[in-house]
Every structure is written in C-alpha cells, then in structure tokens.
Coordinates of C-alpha atoms in Angstrom, one line a residue:
X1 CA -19.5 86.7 12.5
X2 CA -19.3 84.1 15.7
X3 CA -22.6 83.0 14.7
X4 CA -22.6 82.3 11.0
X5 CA -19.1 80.5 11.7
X6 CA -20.4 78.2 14.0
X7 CA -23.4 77.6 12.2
X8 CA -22.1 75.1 9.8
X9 CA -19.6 73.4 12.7
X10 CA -23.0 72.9 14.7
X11 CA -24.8 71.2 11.7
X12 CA -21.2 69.1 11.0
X13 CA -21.8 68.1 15.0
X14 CA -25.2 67.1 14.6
X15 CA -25.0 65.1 11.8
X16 CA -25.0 61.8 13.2
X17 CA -28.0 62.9 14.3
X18 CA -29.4 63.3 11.1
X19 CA -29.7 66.9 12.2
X20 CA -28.2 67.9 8.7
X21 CA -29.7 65.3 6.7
X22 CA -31.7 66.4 3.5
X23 CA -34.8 64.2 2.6
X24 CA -34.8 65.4 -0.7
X25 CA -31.3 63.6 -1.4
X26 CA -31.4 60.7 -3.7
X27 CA -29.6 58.7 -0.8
X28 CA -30.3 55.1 0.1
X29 CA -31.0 55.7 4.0
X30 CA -33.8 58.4 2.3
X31 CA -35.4 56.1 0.0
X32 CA -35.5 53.1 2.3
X33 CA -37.2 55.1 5.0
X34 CA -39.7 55.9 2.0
X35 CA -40.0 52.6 1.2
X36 CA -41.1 51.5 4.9
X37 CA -43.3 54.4 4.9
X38 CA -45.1 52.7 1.7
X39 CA -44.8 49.5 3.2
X40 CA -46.5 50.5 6.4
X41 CA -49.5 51.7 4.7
X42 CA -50.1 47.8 3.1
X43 CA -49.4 45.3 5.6
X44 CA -51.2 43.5 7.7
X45 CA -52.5 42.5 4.1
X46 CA -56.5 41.0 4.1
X47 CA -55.4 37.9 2.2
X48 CA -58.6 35.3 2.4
X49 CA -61.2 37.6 1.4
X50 CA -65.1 36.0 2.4
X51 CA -68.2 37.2 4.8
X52 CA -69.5 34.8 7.2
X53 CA -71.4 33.2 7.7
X54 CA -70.0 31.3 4.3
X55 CA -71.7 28.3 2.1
X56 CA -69.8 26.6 0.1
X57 CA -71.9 25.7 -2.9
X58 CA -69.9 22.5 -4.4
X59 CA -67.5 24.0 -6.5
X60 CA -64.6 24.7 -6.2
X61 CA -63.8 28.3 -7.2
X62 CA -60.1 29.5 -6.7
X63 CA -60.0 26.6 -4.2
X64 CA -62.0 28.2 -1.7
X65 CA -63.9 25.0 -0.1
X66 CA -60.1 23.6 0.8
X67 CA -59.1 26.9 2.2
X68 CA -61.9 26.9 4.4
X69 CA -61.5 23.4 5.4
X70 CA -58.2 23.5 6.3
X71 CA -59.0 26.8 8.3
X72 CA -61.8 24.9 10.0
X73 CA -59.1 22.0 11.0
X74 CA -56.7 25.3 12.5
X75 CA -59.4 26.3 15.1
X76 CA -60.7 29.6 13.0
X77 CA -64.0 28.4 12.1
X78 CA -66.8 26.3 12.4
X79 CA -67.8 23.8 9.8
X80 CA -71.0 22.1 9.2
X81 CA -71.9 19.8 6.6
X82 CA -75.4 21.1 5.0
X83 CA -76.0 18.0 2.5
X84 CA -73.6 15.2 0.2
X85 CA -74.7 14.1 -3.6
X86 CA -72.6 11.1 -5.0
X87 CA -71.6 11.4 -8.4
X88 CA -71.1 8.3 -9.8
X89 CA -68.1 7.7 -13.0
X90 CA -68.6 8.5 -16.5
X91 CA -67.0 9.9 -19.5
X92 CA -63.6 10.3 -18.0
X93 CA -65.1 12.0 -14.7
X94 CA -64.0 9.8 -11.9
X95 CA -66.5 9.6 -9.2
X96 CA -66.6 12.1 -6.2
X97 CA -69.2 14.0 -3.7
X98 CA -70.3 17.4 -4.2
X99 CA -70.9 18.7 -0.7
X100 CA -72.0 21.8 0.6
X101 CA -70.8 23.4 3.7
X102 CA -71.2 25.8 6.3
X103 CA -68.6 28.5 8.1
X104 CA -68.6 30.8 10.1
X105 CA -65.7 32.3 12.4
X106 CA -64.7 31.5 15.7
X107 CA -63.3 33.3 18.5
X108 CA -60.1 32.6 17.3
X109 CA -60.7 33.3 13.6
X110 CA -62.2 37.1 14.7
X111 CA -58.5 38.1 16.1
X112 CA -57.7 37.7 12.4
X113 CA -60.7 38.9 10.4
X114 CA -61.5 42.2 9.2
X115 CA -65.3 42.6 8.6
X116 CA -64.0 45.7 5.9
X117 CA -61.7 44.7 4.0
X118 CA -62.6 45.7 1.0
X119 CA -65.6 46.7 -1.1
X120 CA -67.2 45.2 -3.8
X121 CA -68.8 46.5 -7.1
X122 CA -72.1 47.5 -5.6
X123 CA -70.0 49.6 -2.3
X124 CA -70.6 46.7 0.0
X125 CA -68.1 45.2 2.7
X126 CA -66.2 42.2 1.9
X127 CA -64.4 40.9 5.3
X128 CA -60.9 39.2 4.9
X129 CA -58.2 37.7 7.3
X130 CA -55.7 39.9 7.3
X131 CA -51.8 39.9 8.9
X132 CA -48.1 40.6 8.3
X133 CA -45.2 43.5 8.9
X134 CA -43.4 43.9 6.3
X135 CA -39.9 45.1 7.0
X136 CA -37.3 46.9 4.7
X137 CA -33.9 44.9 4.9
X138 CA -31.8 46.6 1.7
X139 CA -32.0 49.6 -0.9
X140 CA -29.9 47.6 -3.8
X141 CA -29.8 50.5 -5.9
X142 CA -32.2 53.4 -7.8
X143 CA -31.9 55.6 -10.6
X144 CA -30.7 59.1 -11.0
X145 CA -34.0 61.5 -10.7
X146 CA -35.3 62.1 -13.9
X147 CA -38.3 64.9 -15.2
X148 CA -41.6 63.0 -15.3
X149 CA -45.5 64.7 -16.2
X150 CA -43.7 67.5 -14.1
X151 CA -42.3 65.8 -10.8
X152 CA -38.8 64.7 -10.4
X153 CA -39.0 60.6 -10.2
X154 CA -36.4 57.8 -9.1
X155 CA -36.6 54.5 -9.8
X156 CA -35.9 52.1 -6.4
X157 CA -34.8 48.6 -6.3
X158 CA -35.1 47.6 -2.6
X159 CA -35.7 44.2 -0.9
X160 CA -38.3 43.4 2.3
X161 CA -39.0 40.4 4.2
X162 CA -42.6 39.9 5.7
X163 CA -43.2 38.6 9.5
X164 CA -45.9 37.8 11.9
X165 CA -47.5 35.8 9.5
X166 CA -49.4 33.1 11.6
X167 CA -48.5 29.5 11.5
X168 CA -51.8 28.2 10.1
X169 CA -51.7 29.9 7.0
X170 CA -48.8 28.1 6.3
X171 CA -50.4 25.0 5.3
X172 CA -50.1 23.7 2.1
X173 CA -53.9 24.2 1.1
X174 CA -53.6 28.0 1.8
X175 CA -50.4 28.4 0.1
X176 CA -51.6 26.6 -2.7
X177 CA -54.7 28.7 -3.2
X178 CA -53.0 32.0 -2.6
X179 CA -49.9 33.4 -4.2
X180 CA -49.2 36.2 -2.8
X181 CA -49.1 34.4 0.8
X182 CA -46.7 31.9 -0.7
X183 CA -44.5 35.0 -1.5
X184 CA -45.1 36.5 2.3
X185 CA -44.0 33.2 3.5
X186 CA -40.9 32.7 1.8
X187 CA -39.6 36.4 1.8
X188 CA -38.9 35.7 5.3
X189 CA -35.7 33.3 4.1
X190 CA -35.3 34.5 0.4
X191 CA -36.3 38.6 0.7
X192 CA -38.3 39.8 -2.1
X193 CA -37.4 42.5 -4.1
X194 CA -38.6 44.9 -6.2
X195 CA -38.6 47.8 -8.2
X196 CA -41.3 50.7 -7.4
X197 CA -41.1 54.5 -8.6
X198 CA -41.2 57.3 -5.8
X199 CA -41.7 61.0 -6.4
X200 CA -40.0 63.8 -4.3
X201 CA -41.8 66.3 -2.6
X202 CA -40.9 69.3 -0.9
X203 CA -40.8 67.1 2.9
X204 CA -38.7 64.3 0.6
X205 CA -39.2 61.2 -1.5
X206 CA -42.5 59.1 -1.1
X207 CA -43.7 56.0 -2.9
X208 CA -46.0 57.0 -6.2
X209 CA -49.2 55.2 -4.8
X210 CA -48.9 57.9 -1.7
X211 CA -48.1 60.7 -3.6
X212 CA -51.2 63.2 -3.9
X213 CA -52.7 61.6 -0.7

C-alpha cells in the first residue's frame, strides 16, 4: 500500500524533471522539441549548389557568374579569366562582353563545401556550400490532433531563427541570387514562421518528413 501511494507523490516530485512528462501530449514544450528535432536534420543547408572546377560559359543562368564572382572577391575561390568577346549595340541590346571564366575552391572555400550535396538525375554528386543552425525560438499555436490515412496529426505553427550563417554570403549578389538565403539571413531579426504537420508515434510527436524513417 506504501508503495502504490508514493508512487504518484514520486512522479509529482520529479516533474520538473520532466520525469512525468508524456511525449505523446499535444503540449507546446513537446512539439517544439519535435520541431528542433526536424530542424536538426536540415541545417547546415547546401545553398550554392556547383562542382569545381566550374566554367562559366557567358550566360548568366540563375545569376550564377555574379555569385561566383563575388565568392571569388570573399577569398573562397580562384578566378581566371579564360577568353572576352565584345558585343557591340543593336536592336535595343546595349553593348557588353561575354566572358568566360574559371573557379575552382580554395582553402577557405573547402571549410564550406560539401563535395555531396546532392544528386542529380543520372545518381551523380553535385557539391554545394553548405551552413546554418537553425534554432526554435516559439510554438505560436497547433491544432487539436485529428484522424488522418490512420495516424493521429496536429497541425504546428512555430517560429525559428537561423545562425552561423557566414558573413560573405551576405552580400548583395548572393542574396540576390538565392532566396532562401535571404530568408536565413533575415530570420535572425524577423523569425520565420511556419506551419508544418507532425504525426505521433508511440515515443511522441515527429515532423511528417521524419516519420517512417
């Protein structure tokens, strides 16, 4: 009788720490630690995706040439001009050089780069610099689970911030060309926040892109 009395004072005495907590509670401290959890699995994100050594090839696709110019300027790689062609004015076109250059990653662009990144179409390595923590700062409020394909499902509105996000790709050339740096960058003063659906378990809630793994 001693022991199934004291049973539940223990668990009362433990609870701050989180002895007695259940991670299958819709709570916010439970879906927040899901939501790091998630959050751990993405960043650092590969942002700059190329393999070096890189040639530029005149054009200007998705502003890649300025990218890697203004990376070049930062100390992460080498550039070498390979050959200039004037274009002179006509029909509106104003005139300008197509050049073609040459990159290729220096000592301090390889504490950044990821030769893995990702894979292409055909199952071969794409390399990317890749960087960033992103940090949990507020569950702002989630639905009440609801039956979904046969798993219980919440809804979660919560709010991160992203850090350790080097200084040169702050410039405005890489912001420019990337978006979802831009967003990295300013989450650190404005937060970003979103809405993302996580599944419960039998250890607890996870984020639906983890569950199954």
């Amino acid at each position: 009788m001693k022991v199934s009395y004291l049973t539940p004072l223990l668990c009362i005495g433990m609870l701050t720490l989180s002895g007695c907590n259940d991670p299958k509670k819709p709570s916010e401290s439970n879906f927040k630690e899901a939501a790091q959890q998630y959050l751990d699995t993405v960043y650092p994100v590969c942002y700059i995706k190329a393999n070096f050594p890189y040639k530029t090839d005149g054009i200007s696709f998705n502003n890649m040439p300025e990218v890697l110019h203004a990376m070049a300027e930062k100390g992460l790689l080498t550039e070498k001009e390979l050959s200039r062609k004037h274009i002179d004015a006509s029909w509106g076109i104003k005139s300008h050089d197509i050049v073609v250059n040459s990159y290729d990653l220096t000592e301090e662009g390889k504490k950044y780069y990821k030769p893995d990144a990702e894979k292409n179409m055909r199952g071969e390595n794409i390399g990317g610099f890749c960087f960033g923590k992103a940090t949990v700062t507020e569950v702002s409020n989630f639905t009440e689970p609801s039956d979904a394909m046969g798993q219980k499902i919440s809804r979660v509105s919560f709010s991160y911030k992203v850090t350790e996000i080097p200084e040169w790709a702050k410039t405005p050339e890489i912001l420019s060309a990337d978006r979802q740096i831009k967003k990295d960058v300013d989450s650190a003063n404005n937060g970003m926040k979103v809405t993302n659906v996580f599944v419960l378990t039998n250890n607890g809630w996870i984020h639906e892109r983890l569950f199954g793994k």
